[in-house]
PDB file of C-alpha atoms in Angstrom:
ATOM      1  CA  MET A   1     -23.750  -9.218 109.296  1.00  0.00           C
ATOM      2  CA  ARG A   2     -25.309  -6.993 111.938  1.00  0.00           C
ATOM      3  CA  THR A   3     -27.005  -3.795 110.341  1.00  0.00           C
ATOM      4  CA  TYR A   4     -26.032  -0.047 111.258  1.00  0.00           C
ATOM      5  CA  ASN A   5     -27.661   3.079 111.455  1.00  0.00           C
ATOM      6  CA  ILE A   6     -26.629   5.473 109.224  1.00  0.00           C
ATOM      7  CA  MET A   7     -27.668   9.311 109.273  1.00  0.00           C
ATOM      8  CA  LEU A   8     -26.604  11.274 105.749  1.00  0.00           C
ATOM      9  CA  VAL A   9     -26.333  15.263 106.616  1.00  0.00           C
ATOM     10  CA  GLY A  10     -26.475  16.884 103.475  1.00  0.00           C
ATOM     11  CA  ALA A  11     -29.379  14.599 101.770  1.00  0.00           C
ATOM     12  CA  THR A  12     -30.794  16.561  98.988  1.00  0.00           C
ATOM     13  CA  GLY A  13     -27.561  17.494  97.624  1.00  0.00           C
ATOM     14  CA  LEU A  14     -26.136  16.189  94.300  1.00  0.00           C
ATOM     15  CA  VAL A  15     -23.376  14.707  96.568  1.00  0.00           C
ATOM     16  CA  GLY A  16     -25.879  13.074  99.374  1.00  0.00           C
ATOM     17  CA  ARG A  17     -28.449  11.470  96.762  1.00  0.00           C
ATOM     18  CA  THR A  18     -25.240  10.373  95.258  1.00  0.00           C
ATOM     19  CA  LEU A  19     -24.347   8.430  98.018  1.00  0.00           C
ATOM     20  CA  LEU A  20     -27.348   7.425  98.687  1.00  0.00           C
ATOM     21  CA  LYS A  21     -27.619   5.524  95.241  1.00  0.00           C
ATOM     22  CA  VAL A  22     -24.092   3.906  96.156  1.00  0.00           C
ATOM     23  CA  LEU A  23     -25.168   2.375  98.985  1.00  0.00           C
ATOM     24  CA  GLU A  24     -27.805   0.700  98.173  1.00  0.00           C
ATOM     25  CA  GLU A  25     -25.752  -0.379  95.112  1.00  0.00           C
ATOM     26  CA  ARG A  26     -22.904  -1.647  97.393  1.00  0.00           C
ATOM     27  CA  LYS A  27     -26.283  -3.606  99.873  1.00  0.00           C
ATOM     28  CA  PHE A  28     -24.085  -1.412 102.727  1.00  0.00           C
ATOM     29  CA  PRO A  29     -25.580  -3.046 106.068  1.00  0.00           C
ATOM     30  CA  VAL A  30     -28.444   0.284 106.207  1.00  0.00           C
ATOM     31  CA  GLY A  31     -30.850  -0.365 109.281  1.00  0.00           C
ATOM     32  CA  LYS A  32     -32.022   2.782 110.731  1.00  0.00           C
ATOM     33  CA  LEU A  33     -31.487   5.524 108.693  1.00  0.00           C
ATOM     34  CA  MET A  34     -31.731   8.986 108.773  1.00  0.00           C
ATOM     35  CA  LEU A  35     -31.919  11.506 106.233  1.00  0.00           C
ATOM     36  CA  LEU A  36     -31.358  15.559 107.164  1.00  0.00           C
ATOM     37  CA  ALA A  37     -31.175  19.409 105.330  1.00  0.00           C
ATOM     38  CA  SER A  38     -31.842  22.552 105.593  1.00  0.00           C
ATOM     39  CA  GLU A  39     -34.902  23.796 106.901  1.00  0.00           C
ATOM     40  CA  LYS A  40     -35.940  24.281 103.310  1.00  0.00           C
ATOM     41  CA  SER A  41     -35.396  20.886 102.057  1.00  0.00           C
ATOM     42  CA  HIS A  42     -38.321  19.785 105.576  1.00  0.00           C
ATOM     43  CA  GLY A  43     -40.407  16.706 104.120  1.00  0.00           C
ATOM     44  CA  GLN A  44     -39.602  16.014 100.924  1.00  0.00           C
ATOM     45  CA  HIS A  45     -38.982  12.636 100.943  1.00  0.00           C
ATOM     46  CA  ILE A  46     -36.221  10.372  99.138  1.00  0.00           C
ATOM     47  CA  THR A  47     -37.010   6.600  98.552  1.00  0.00           C
ATOM     48  CA  PHE A  48     -34.144   4.118  99.358  1.00  0.00           C
ATOM     49  CA  GLY A  49     -34.356   0.736  99.467  1.00  0.00           C
ATOM     50  CA  GLY A  50     -37.842   0.851  98.594  1.00  0.00           C
ATOM     51  CA  ARG A  51     -38.808   2.578 101.054  1.00  0.00           C
ATOM     52  CA  SER A  52     -39.365   6.660 101.787  1.00  0.00           C
ATOM     53  CA  TYR A  53     -37.770   8.547 103.973  1.00  0.00           C
ATOM     54  CA  ALA A  54     -38.412  11.953 105.172  1.00  0.00           C
ATOM     55  CA  VAL A  55     -36.666  14.101 104.706  1.00  0.00           C
ATOM     56  CA  GLU A  56     -35.627  16.232 108.503  1.00  0.00           C
ATOM     57  CA  THR A  57     -34.119  18.891 109.695  1.00  0.00           C
ATOM     58  CA  LEU A  58     -30.590  19.345 110.299  1.00  0.00           C
ATOM     59  CA  SER A  59     -30.524  20.693 114.034  1.00  0.00           C
ATOM     60  CA  GLU A  60     -28.142  19.723 117.452  1.00  0.00           C
ATOM     61  CA  THR A  61     -30.919  17.929 119.182  1.00  0.00           C
ATOM     62  CA  ALA A  62     -30.466  15.444 115.568  1.00  0.00           C
ATOM     63  CA  PHE A  63     -26.966  13.492 117.077  1.00  0.00           C
ATOM     64  CA  GLN A  64     -28.292  10.702 119.086  1.00  0.00           C
ATOM     65  CA  GLU A  65     -26.294   7.919 121.097  1.00  0.00           C
ATOM     66  CA  ASP A  66     -28.118   5.144 118.677  1.00  0.00           C
ATOM     67  CA  MET A  67     -26.555   6.470 115.561  1.00  0.00           C
ATOM     68  CA  ASP A  68     -23.627   4.647 114.326  1.00  0.00           C
ATOM     69  CA  MET A  69     -22.322   6.576 111.751  1.00  0.00           C
ATOM     70  CA  ALA A  70     -23.237   9.916 109.619  1.00  0.00           C
ATOM     71  CA  PHE A  71     -21.665  11.198 106.076  1.00  0.00           C
ATOM     72  CA  PHE A  72     -22.075  14.195 105.625  1.00  0.00           C
ATOM     73  CA  THR A  73     -22.205  16.054 102.450  1.00  0.00           C
ATOM     74  CA  ALA A  74     -23.982  19.662 103.115  1.00  0.00           C
ATOM     75  CA  GLY A  75     -20.185  21.877 103.069  1.00  0.00           C
ATOM     76  CA  GLY A  76     -17.878  22.938 105.151  1.00  0.00           C
ATOM     77  CA  ALA A  77     -19.409  25.505 107.733  1.00  0.00           C
ATOM     78  CA  ILE A  78     -22.049  22.770 108.323  1.00  0.00           C
ATOM     79  CA  SER A  79     -19.279  20.095 108.631  1.00  0.00           C
ATOM     80  CA  GLU A  80     -17.343  22.512 111.156  1.00  0.00           C
ATOM     81  CA  LYS A  81     -20.385  22.704 112.918  1.00  0.00           C
ATOM     82  CA  TYR A  82     -21.958  19.367 113.274  1.00  0.00           C
ATOM     83  CA  VAL A  83     -19.122  16.724 112.951  1.00  0.00           C
ATOM     84  CA  PRO A  84     -17.647  17.034 116.351  1.00  0.00           C
ATOM     85  CA  LEU A  85     -21.000  17.240 118.094  1.00  0.00           C
ATOM     86  CA  ALA A  86     -21.707  13.312 116.206  1.00  0.00           C
ATOM     87  CA  ALA A  87     -18.255  12.789 116.849  1.00  0.00           C
ATOM     88  CA  GLU A  88     -18.779  13.324 121.168  1.00  0.00           C
ATOM     89  CA  LYS A  89     -21.879  11.215 120.872  1.00  0.00           C
ATOM     90  CA  GLY A  90     -19.898   8.626 119.614  1.00  0.00           C
ATOM     91  CA  ILE A  91     -20.919   8.403 116.021  1.00  0.00           C
ATOM     92  CA  VAL A  92     -18.306   7.825 113.613  1.00  0.00           C
ATOM     93  CA  ALA A  93     -17.954  10.952 110.991  1.00  0.00           C
ATOM     94  CA  VAL A  94     -16.725  10.653 107.374  1.00  0.00           C
ATOM     95  CA  ASP A  95     -16.075  14.079 105.960  1.00  0.00           C
ATOM     96  CA  ASN A  96     -16.821  15.129 102.964  1.00  0.00           C
ATOM     97  CA  SER A  97     -15.489  18.940 103.678  1.00  0.00           C
ATOM     98  CA  SER A  98     -11.976  20.657 103.785  1.00  0.00           C
ATOM     99  CA  ILE A  99     -12.468  21.493 107.354  1.00  0.00           C
ATOM    100  CA  PHE A 100     -10.479  18.526 108.848  1.00  0.00           C
ATOM    101  CA  ARG A 101      -8.817  17.076 106.000  1.00  0.00           C
ATOM    102  CA  MET A 102      -5.020  18.752 107.609  1.00  0.00           C
ATOM    103  CA  ASP A 103      -5.656  17.981 110.853  1.00  0.00           C
ATOM    104  CA  PRO A 104      -3.328  15.495 111.725  1.00  0.00           C
ATOM    105  CA  LYS A 105      -5.625  14.119 113.977  1.00  0.00           C
ATOM    106  CA  VAL A 106      -8.378  13.161 111.044  1.00  0.00           C
ATOM    107  CA  PRO A 107      -7.758  10.266 108.747  1.00  0.00           C
ATOM    108  CA  LEU A 108      -7.177  11.529 104.973  1.00  0.00           C
ATOM    109  CA  VAL A 109      -8.406   7.945 103.108  1.00  0.00           C
ATOM    110  CA  VAL A 110      -8.235   7.050  99.629  1.00  0.00           C
ATOM    111  CA  PRO A 111      -8.918   2.887 100.807  1.00  0.00           C
ATOM    112  CA  GLU A 112      -6.863   1.147  97.947  1.00  0.00           C
ATOM    113  CA  VAL A 113      -4.252   3.600  98.644  1.00  0.00           C
ATOM    114  CA  ASN A 114      -3.410   4.544 102.639  1.00  0.00           C
ATOM    115  CA  PRO A 115      -6.106   2.461 104.684  1.00  0.00           C
ATOM    116  CA  GLU A 116      -3.894   2.064 107.133  1.00  0.00           C
ATOM    117  CA  ASP A 117      -4.362   5.934 108.188  1.00  0.00           C
ATOM    118  CA  LEU A 118      -7.743   4.597 109.320  1.00  0.00           C
ATOM    119  CA  GLU A 119      -6.749   4.162 112.697  1.00  0.00           C
ATOM    120  CA  GLU A 120      -8.548   2.058 115.248  1.00  0.00           C
ATOM    121  CA  GLY A 121     -10.842   4.430 117.190  1.00  0.00           C
ATOM    122  CA  SER A 122     -10.575   7.368 114.930  1.00  0.00           C
ATOM    123  CA  ARG A 123     -14.551   8.956 115.447  1.00  0.00           C
ATOM    124  CA  ILE A 124     -13.537  11.623 111.929  1.00  0.00           C
ATOM    125  CA  ILE A 125     -12.815  10.659 109.255  1.00  0.00           C
ATOM    126  CA  ALA A 126     -12.233  12.822 106.326  1.00  0.00           C
ATOM    127  CA  ASN A 127     -13.282  12.393 102.850  1.00  0.00           C
ATOM    128  CA  PRO A 128     -10.415  13.621 100.275  1.00  0.00           C
ATOM    129  CA  ASN A 129     -11.246  16.194  97.578  1.00  0.00           C
ATOM    130  CA  CYS A 130     -12.739  15.212  94.249  1.00  0.00           C
ATOM    131  CA  SER A 131      -9.292  15.347  92.017  1.00  0.00           C
ATOM    132  CA  THR A 132      -7.558  14.316  94.562  1.00  0.00           C
ATOM    133  CA  ILE A 133      -8.909  10.509  94.909  1.00  0.00           C
ATOM    134  CA  GLN A 134      -9.019   9.784  91.359  1.00  0.00           C
ATOM    135  CA  CYS A 135      -4.882  10.898  91.489  1.00  0.00           C
ATOM    136  CA  MET A 136      -4.551   9.105  94.070  1.00  0.00           C
ATOM    137  CA  LEU A 137      -4.614   5.394  92.829  1.00  0.00           C
ATOM    138  CA  PRO A 138      -1.896   5.827  89.886  1.00  0.00           C
ATOM    139  CA  LEU A 139       0.547   7.903  92.208  1.00  0.00           C
ATOM    140  CA  LYS A 140       0.762   5.211  94.820  1.00  0.00           C
ATOM    141  CA  VAL A 141       1.261   2.776  91.825  1.00  0.00           C
ATOM    142  CA  LEU A 142       4.166   4.998  91.030  1.00  0.00           C
ATOM    143  CA  GLU A 143       5.304   5.629  94.318  1.00  0.00           C
ATOM    144  CA  GLU A 144       5.536   2.019  94.941  1.00  0.00           C
ATOM    145  CA  ASN A 145       7.538   0.724  92.288  1.00  0.00           C
ATOM    146  CA  TYR A 146       9.853   3.878  91.141  1.00  0.00           C
ATOM    147  CA  GLY A 147       9.868   6.681  94.013  1.00  0.00           C
ATOM    148  CA  ILE A 148       7.930  10.345  92.890  1.00  0.00           C
ATOM    149  CA  LYS A 149      10.845  13.365  93.604  1.00  0.00           C
ATOM    150  CA  ARG A 150       7.799  15.956  91.376  1.00  0.00           C
ATOM    151  CA  ILE A 151       3.933  16.441  90.821  1.00  0.00           C
ATOM    152  CA  VAL A 152       2.984  18.511  87.923  1.00  0.00           C
ATOM    153  CA  TYR A 153      -1.655  19.073  88.369  1.00  0.00           C
ATOM    154  CA  SER A 154      -3.308  20.341  84.848  1.00  0.00           C
ATOM    155  CA  THR A 155      -7.028  19.507  86.431  1.00  0.00           C
ATOM    156  CA  TYR A 156     -10.202  20.321  83.817  1.00  0.00           C
ATOM    157  CA  GLN A 157     -12.802  19.944  86.425  1.00  0.00           C
ATOM    158  CA  SER A 158     -16.649  19.950  85.207  1.00  0.00           C
ATOM    159  CA  VAL A 159     -19.647  21.842  86.722  1.00  0.00           C
ATOM    160  CA  SER A 160     -20.894  19.116  89.289  1.00  0.00           C
ATOM    161  CA  GLY A 161     -18.136  19.472  91.268  1.00  0.00           C
ATOM    162  CA  SER A 162     -19.925  23.390  92.337  1.00  0.00           C
ATOM    163  CA  GLY A 163     -23.301  21.379  92.917  1.00  0.00           C
ATOM    164  CA  THR A 164     -26.026  22.238  91.045  1.00  0.00           C
ATOM    165  CA  ARG A 165     -25.231  26.089  91.445  1.00  0.00           C
ATOM    166  CA  GLY A 166     -22.586  24.957  89.118  1.00  0.00           C
ATOM    167  CA  LEU A 167     -24.516  23.152  86.789  1.00  0.00           C
ATOM    168  CA  LYS A 168     -27.339  25.886  86.827  1.00  0.00           C
ATOM    169  CA  ASP A 169     -24.709  28.367  85.190  1.00  0.00           C
ATOM    170  CA  LEU A 170     -24.186  25.763  82.016  1.00  0.00           C
ATOM    171  CA  ASP A 171     -27.103  24.422  81.651  1.00  0.00           C
ATOM    172  CA  GLU A 172     -29.163  28.149  81.344  1.00  0.00           C
ATOM    173  CA  ASP A 173     -26.307  29.552  79.979  1.00  0.00           C
ATOM    174  CA  ARG A 174     -26.247  32.084  83.725  1.00  0.00           C
ATOM    175  CA  GLN A 175     -23.222  33.409  85.446  1.00  0.00           C
ATOM    176  CA  ASP A 176     -24.695  33.419  88.486  1.00  0.00           C
ATOM    177  CA  PHE A 177     -22.471  31.681  90.743  1.00  0.00           C
ATOM    178  CA  TYR A 178     -18.858  31.336  88.481  1.00  0.00           C
ATOM    179  CA  PRO A 179     -17.254  35.164  87.907  1.00  0.00           C
ATOM    180  CA  HIS A 180     -17.242  34.540  84.127  1.00  0.00           C
ATOM    181  CA  ARG A 181     -19.439  33.038  81.706  1.00  0.00           C
ATOM    182  CA  ILE A 182     -18.905  28.883  82.170  1.00  0.00           C
ATOM    183  CA  ARG A 183     -20.564  28.157  79.674  1.00  0.00           C
ATOM    184  CA  GLU A 184     -18.070  27.845  75.832  1.00  0.00           C
ATOM    185  CA  ASN A 185     -15.765  28.952  78.293  1.00  0.00           C
ATOM    186  CA  LEU A 186     -12.555  27.511  80.765  1.00  0.00           C
ATOM    187  CA  LEU A 187     -12.255  29.307  84.576  1.00  0.00           C
ATOM    188  CA  PRO A 188      -8.530  28.975  85.792  1.00  0.00           C
ATOM    189  CA  GLN A 189      -9.863  29.386  89.013  1.00  0.00           C
ATOM    190  CA  ILE A 190     -11.860  27.122  91.232  1.00  0.00           C
ATOM    191  CA  ASP A 191     -12.321  28.602  94.958  1.00  0.00           C
ATOM    192  CA  VAL A 192     -11.502  31.969  95.725  1.00  0.00           C
ATOM    193  CA  PHE A 193      -7.977  33.177  95.192  1.00  0.00           C
ATOM    194  CA  LEU A 194      -5.405  32.905  98.518  1.00  0.00           C
ATOM    195  CA  GLU A 195      -1.682  34.586  98.508  1.00  0.00           C
ATOM    196  CA  ASP A 196       0.343  34.362  97.345  1.00  0.00           C
ATOM    197  CA  GLY A 197      -1.940  33.688  93.890  1.00  0.00           C
ATOM    198  CA  TYR A 198      -3.158  30.143  93.356  1.00  0.00           C
ATOM    199  CA  THR A 199      -6.303  29.240  94.389  1.00  0.00           C
ATOM    200  CA  LYS A 200      -7.949  27.585  97.303  1.00  0.00           C
ATOM    201  CA  GLU A 201      -8.469  24.201  94.745  1.00  0.00           C
ATOM    202  CA  GLU A 202      -5.255  23.990  93.885  1.00  0.00           C
ATOM    203  CA  LYS A 203      -4.141  24.090  97.587  1.00  0.00           C
ATOM    204  CA  LYS A 204      -6.061  21.665  98.493  1.00  0.00           C
ATOM    205  CA  LEU A 205      -4.542  19.569  95.768  1.00  0.00           C
ATOM    206  CA  MET A 206      -1.397  19.616  97.012  1.00  0.00           C
ATOM    207  CA  GLU A 207      -1.144  19.476  99.939  1.00  0.00           C
ATOM    208  CA  GLU A 208      -3.951  16.619 100.346  1.00  0.00           C
ATOM    209  CA  SER A 209      -1.749  14.611  98.259  1.00  0.00           C
ATOM    210  CA  ARG A 210       1.924  15.171 100.651  1.00  0.00           C
ATOM    211  CA  LYS A 211      -1.473  13.805 103.315  1.00  0.00           C
ATOM    212  CA  ILE A 212      -2.615  10.647 101.220  1.00  0.00           C
ATOM    213  CA  LEU A 213       1.279   9.435 100.123  1.00  0.00           C
ATOM    214  CA  HIS A 214       2.799  10.276 103.288  1.00  0.00           C
ATOM    215  CA  GLY A 215       5.440  12.820 100.916  1.00  0.00           C
ATOM    216  CA  LYS A 216       5.199  15.978 103.714  1.00  0.00           C
ATOM    217  CA  ASP A 217       8.511  17.308 101.423  1.00  0.00           C
ATOM    218  CA  LEU A 218       7.226  16.420  98.222  1.00  0.00           C
ATOM    219  CA  LYS A 219       7.298  18.580  95.733  1.00  0.00           C
ATOM    220  CA  ILE A 220       3.730  19.531  94.170  1.00  0.00           C
ATOM    221  CA  THR A 221       2.617  22.474  91.806  1.00  0.00           C
ATOM    222  CA  ALA A 222      -1.490  22.320  90.721  1.00  0.00           C
ATOM    223  CA  THR A 223      -2.872  25.010  88.319  1.00  0.00           C
ATOM    224  CA  ALA A 224      -7.228  24.221  88.647  1.00  0.00           C
ATOM    225  CA  VAL A 225      -9.998  24.836  85.405  1.00  0.00           C
ATOM    226  CA  ARG A 226     -13.547  24.811  85.114  1.00  0.00           C
ATOM    227  CA  VAL A 227     -14.465  23.534  82.214  1.00  0.00           C
ATOM    228  CA  PRO A 228     -18.772  23.309  80.183  1.00  0.00           C
ATOM    229  CA  VAL A 229     -18.702  19.825  80.762  1.00  0.00           C
ATOM    230  CA  ARG A 230     -21.797  18.409  83.192  1.00  0.00           C
ATOM    231  CA  TYR A 231     -19.831  14.981  85.155  1.00  0.00           C
ATOM    232  CA  GLY A 232     -16.508  14.377  85.406  1.00  0.00           C
ATOM    233  CA  HIS A 233     -12.820  15.497  86.041  1.00  0.00           C
ATOM    234  CA  GLY A 234      -9.496  14.651  84.378  1.00  0.00           C
ATOM    235  CA  VAL A 235      -6.466  15.578  85.556  1.00  0.00           C
ATOM    236  CA  SER A 236      -3.052  15.842  83.247  1.00  0.00           C
ATOM    237  CA  VAL A 237      -0.730  14.452  85.800  1.00  0.00           C
ATOM    238  CA  ASN A 238       3.013  15.094  84.827  1.00  0.00           C
ATOM    239  CA  VAL A 239       5.037  13.236  87.423  1.00  0.00           C
ATOM    240  CA  GLU A 240       8.847  12.970  87.585  1.00  0.00           C
ATOM    241  CA  LEU A 241      10.287   9.905  88.909  1.00  0.00           C
ATOM    242  CA  MET A 242      13.602   9.247  91.763  1.00  0.00           C
ATOM    243  CA  GLU A 243      13.811   5.710  89.035  1.00  0.00           C
ATOM    244  CA  ASP A 244      14.095   5.047  85.433  1.00  0.00           C
ATOM    245  CA  PHE A 245      11.068   2.490  83.739  1.00  0.00           C
ATOM    246  CA  ASP A 246       9.726   1.125  81.428  1.00  0.00           C
ATOM    247  CA  LEU A 247       6.422   1.800  80.141  1.00  0.00           C
ATOM    248  CA  THR A 248       5.727  -1.368  79.264  1.00  0.00           C
ATOM    249  CA  ASP A 249       6.000  -2.494  82.667  1.00  0.00           C
ATOM    250  CA  VAL A 250       4.440   1.148  84.122  1.00  0.00           C
ATOM    251  CA  LYS A 251       1.150   0.345  81.993  1.00  0.00           C
ATOM    252  CA  ARG A 252       0.796  -3.135  83.037  1.00  0.00           C
ATOM    253  CA  LYS A 253       1.351  -2.454  86.951  1.00  0.00           C
ATOM    254  CA  LEU A 254      -0.460   0.427  86.128  1.00  0.00           C
ATOM    255  CA  SER A 255      -3.495  -1.680  84.998  1.00  0.00           C
ATOM    256  CA  ALA A 256      -3.254  -4.903  87.951  1.00  0.00           C
ATOM    257  CA  PHE A 257      -4.006  -2.070  90.765  1.00  0.00           C
ATOM    258  CA  PRO A 258      -7.459  -2.240  92.176  1.00  0.00           C
ATOM    259  CA  GLY A 259     -10.000   0.110  90.811  1.00  0.00           C
ATOM    260  CA  MET A 260      -8.139   1.445  87.627  1.00  0.00           C
ATOM    261  CA  THR A 261      -8.914   0.807  84.052  1.00  0.00           C
ATOM    262  CA  VAL A 262      -5.920   2.284  81.432  1.00  0.00           C
ATOM    263  CA  ILE A 263      -6.739   2.704  78.418  1.00  0.00           C
ATOM    264  CA  GLU A 264      -4.387   3.142  76.238  1.00  0.00           C
ATOM    265  CA  SER A 265      -3.294   1.585  72.509  1.00  0.00           C
ATOM    266  CA  LYS A 266      -2.201   3.632  69.538  1.00  0.00           C
ATOM    267  CA  GLU A 267      -6.344   3.871  67.155  1.00  0.00           C
ATOM    268  CA  ALA A 268      -6.976   7.696  67.289  1.00  0.00           C
ATOM    269  CA  GLY A 269      -9.764   8.235  70.554  1.00  0.00           C
ATOM    270  CA  ASP A 270      -8.782   5.746  72.520  1.00  0.00           C
ATOM    271  CA  TYR A 271      -8.175   6.597  75.405  1.00  0.00           C
ATOM    272  CA  PRO A 272     -10.676   7.703  78.552  1.00  0.00           C
ATOM    273  CA  THR A 273     -13.325  10.785  78.736  1.00  0.00           C
ATOM    274  CA  PRO A 274     -15.312  12.362  81.389  1.00  0.00           C
ATOM    275  CA  ILE A 275     -17.889  10.718  79.402  1.00  0.00           C
ATOM    276  CA  GLU A 276     -17.673   7.091  79.752  1.00  0.00           C
ATOM    277  CA  ALA A 277     -16.682   7.432  83.573  1.00  0.00           C
ATOM    278  CA  GLU A 278     -19.597   9.125  84.158  1.00  0.00           C
ATOM    279  CA  GLY A 279     -21.836   7.405  86.335  1.00  0.00           C
ATOM    280  CA  THR A 280     -18.836   4.334  87.316  1.00  0.00           C
ATOM    281  CA  ASP A 281     -16.520   4.262  90.374  1.00  0.00           C
ATOM    282  CA  THR A 282     -13.622   3.431  87.787  1.00  0.00           C
ATOM    283  CA  VAL A 283     -10.551   5.812  87.529  1.00  0.00           C
ATOM    284  CA  TYR A 284      -8.934   5.641  83.890  1.00  0.00           C
ATOM    285  CA  VAL A 285      -5.977   5.941  82.587  1.00  0.00           C
ATOM    286  CA  GLY A 286      -4.830   6.643  79.409  1.00  0.00           C
ATOM    287  CA  ARG A 287      -2.282   8.953  77.443  1.00  0.00           C
ATOM    288  CA  VAL A 288       0.833   7.082  79.114  1.00  0.00           C
ATOM    289  CA  ARG A 289       4.083   8.245  77.661  1.00  0.00           C
ATOM    290  CA  ARG A 290       7.539   9.656  78.431  1.00  0.00           C
ATOM    291  CA  ASP A 291       8.731  13.046  79.150  1.00  0.00           C
ATOM    292  CA  PRO A 292      11.450  13.419  77.264  1.00  0.00           C
ATOM    293  CA  SER A 293      11.741  17.072  78.783  1.00  0.00           C
ATOM    294  CA  LEU A 294      13.074  15.194  82.398  1.00  0.00           C
ATOM    295  CA  LEU A 295      15.304  11.808  82.824  1.00  0.00           C
ATOM    296  CA  SER A 296      12.634   9.658  84.681  1.00  0.00           C
ATOM    297  CA  GLY A 297       9.676  11.849  83.520  1.00  0.00           C
ATOM    298  CA  LEU A 298       6.225  10.342  82.865  1.00  0.00           C
ATOM    299  CA  ASN A 299       2.704  11.518  81.469  1.00  0.00           C
ATOM    300  CA  LEU A 300      -0.565  10.477  82.727  1.00  0.00           C
ATOM    301  CA  TRP A 301      -4.004  11.630  81.874  1.00  0.00           C
ATOM    302  CA  VAL A 302      -6.870  10.422  84.175  1.00  0.00           C
ATOM    303  CA  VAL A 303     -10.808  10.692  84.094  1.00  0.00           C
ATOM    304  CA  ALA A 304     -13.291   9.276  87.198  1.00  0.00           C
ATOM    305  CA  ASP A 305     -16.705  10.520  88.473  1.00  0.00           C
ATOM    306  CA  ASN A 306     -16.259  13.094  90.989  1.00  0.00           C
ATOM    307  CA  LEU A 307     -19.574  12.449  92.756  1.00  0.00           C
ATOM    308  CA  ARG A 308     -18.743   8.794  92.232  1.00  0.00           C
ATOM    309  CA  LYS A 309     -15.302   7.526  92.549  1.00  0.00           C
ATOM    310  CA  GLY A 310     -14.467  11.571  93.486  1.00  0.00           C
ATOM    311  CA  ALA A 311     -16.828  11.430  96.621  1.00  0.00           C
ATOM    312  CA  ALA A 312     -20.548   9.056  97.491  1.00  0.00           C
ATOM    313  CA  THR A 313     -18.407   5.907  96.110  1.00  0.00           C
ATOM    314  CA  ASN A 314     -14.804   6.911  98.367  1.00  0.00           C
ATOM    315  CA  ALA A 315     -17.147   7.500 101.701  1.00  0.00           C
ATOM    316  CA  VAL A 316     -19.033   4.832 101.319  1.00  0.00           C
ATOM    317  CA  GLN A 317     -16.146   3.204 100.995  1.00  0.00           C
ATOM    318  CA  ILE A 318     -14.268   4.583 103.910  1.00  0.00           C
ATOM    319  CA  ALA A 319     -17.237   3.438 105.768  1.00  0.00           C
ATOM    320  CA  GLU A 320     -17.102  -0.029 104.831  1.00  0.00           C
ATOM    321  CA  LEU A 321     -13.498   0.197 106.431  1.00  0.00           C
ATOM    322  CA  VAL A 322     -14.954   0.841 108.945  1.00  0.00           C
ATOM    323  CA  VAL A 323     -17.598  -1.906 109.315  1.00  0.00           C
ATOM    324  CA  LYS A 324     -15.148  -4.532 108.874  1.00  0.00           C
ATOM    325  CA  LYS A 325     -13.150  -3.110 111.696  1.00  0.00           C
ATOM    326  CA  TRP A 326     -16.044  -3.353 113.515  1.00  0.00           C
ATOM    327  CA  GLU A 327     -17.361  -6.665 112.470  1.00  0.00           C
ATOM    328  CA  GLU A 328     -13.196  -8.667 113.188  1.00  0.00           C
ATOM    329  CA  GLU A 329     -13.975  -7.241 116.639  1.00  0.00           C
ATOM    330  CA  ARG A 330     -17.545  -8.661 117.121  1.00  0.00           C
TER     331      ARG A 330
END
């Protein structure tokens, strides 16, 4: 396999550094590597593949036609300005922000779930929201086998989802970033409130799920909560299915799906938690049980590392799909 020239925008952030680690672990065929960040990070050195790379300042002239792919992990305002510039130069942009996710012309991809949405020639590819990504794996199994009528999400999201600012508020018991103290507390607000009373994070989860599962009329509601945990998101998912099910069969089908592990027994404490998920690329599912209030209701507990599968690893998996297509075309 040939190597590919890669750009990383936001190289010094939590997701950017995790993405570099994942690229190295998965032996992605990196040729030339360009690390970009804001001016305050200019000149910092980051080691990748045994070599030290100097971080360069992001600018419009950074996007050259000899680059093959660019990962964007620096937030919406940066992506909105620079992703189109990369695409214009023929560079495939894998964007971690929410800016392009609901654009009907932009694929929104979880590789285990909807790789077919990655159309040939796509220059901009959106990486879904962290909580959305981890929920899509079990929901894909349920949709394919039983059909889904309604989804209720309740998320328990770690502070690293807010980047270093969230970690600082928790670790130093500050209130510089969140509207309330996060240590020893729960905040039922992630992102800004919208006119209908939902937060932007809740809307992302609802709208992205419909796009990825190809269910534009799918009934979904969500409550997103920030919790005093450093890494790893947990999501309680309540699903109303279209067909009745055998619970043993559901667990068997979930266990057989790639990228997912079911932790399930009647032993006390036998369920996944963020601590077990931290540092892994696996989506863990537990507490699989019937909802007796519905004819075909099911409850799931879904946990994953939000920086890895919820962001960096999913982005690298998308890039691997792109490279596979390029190799097949050679």
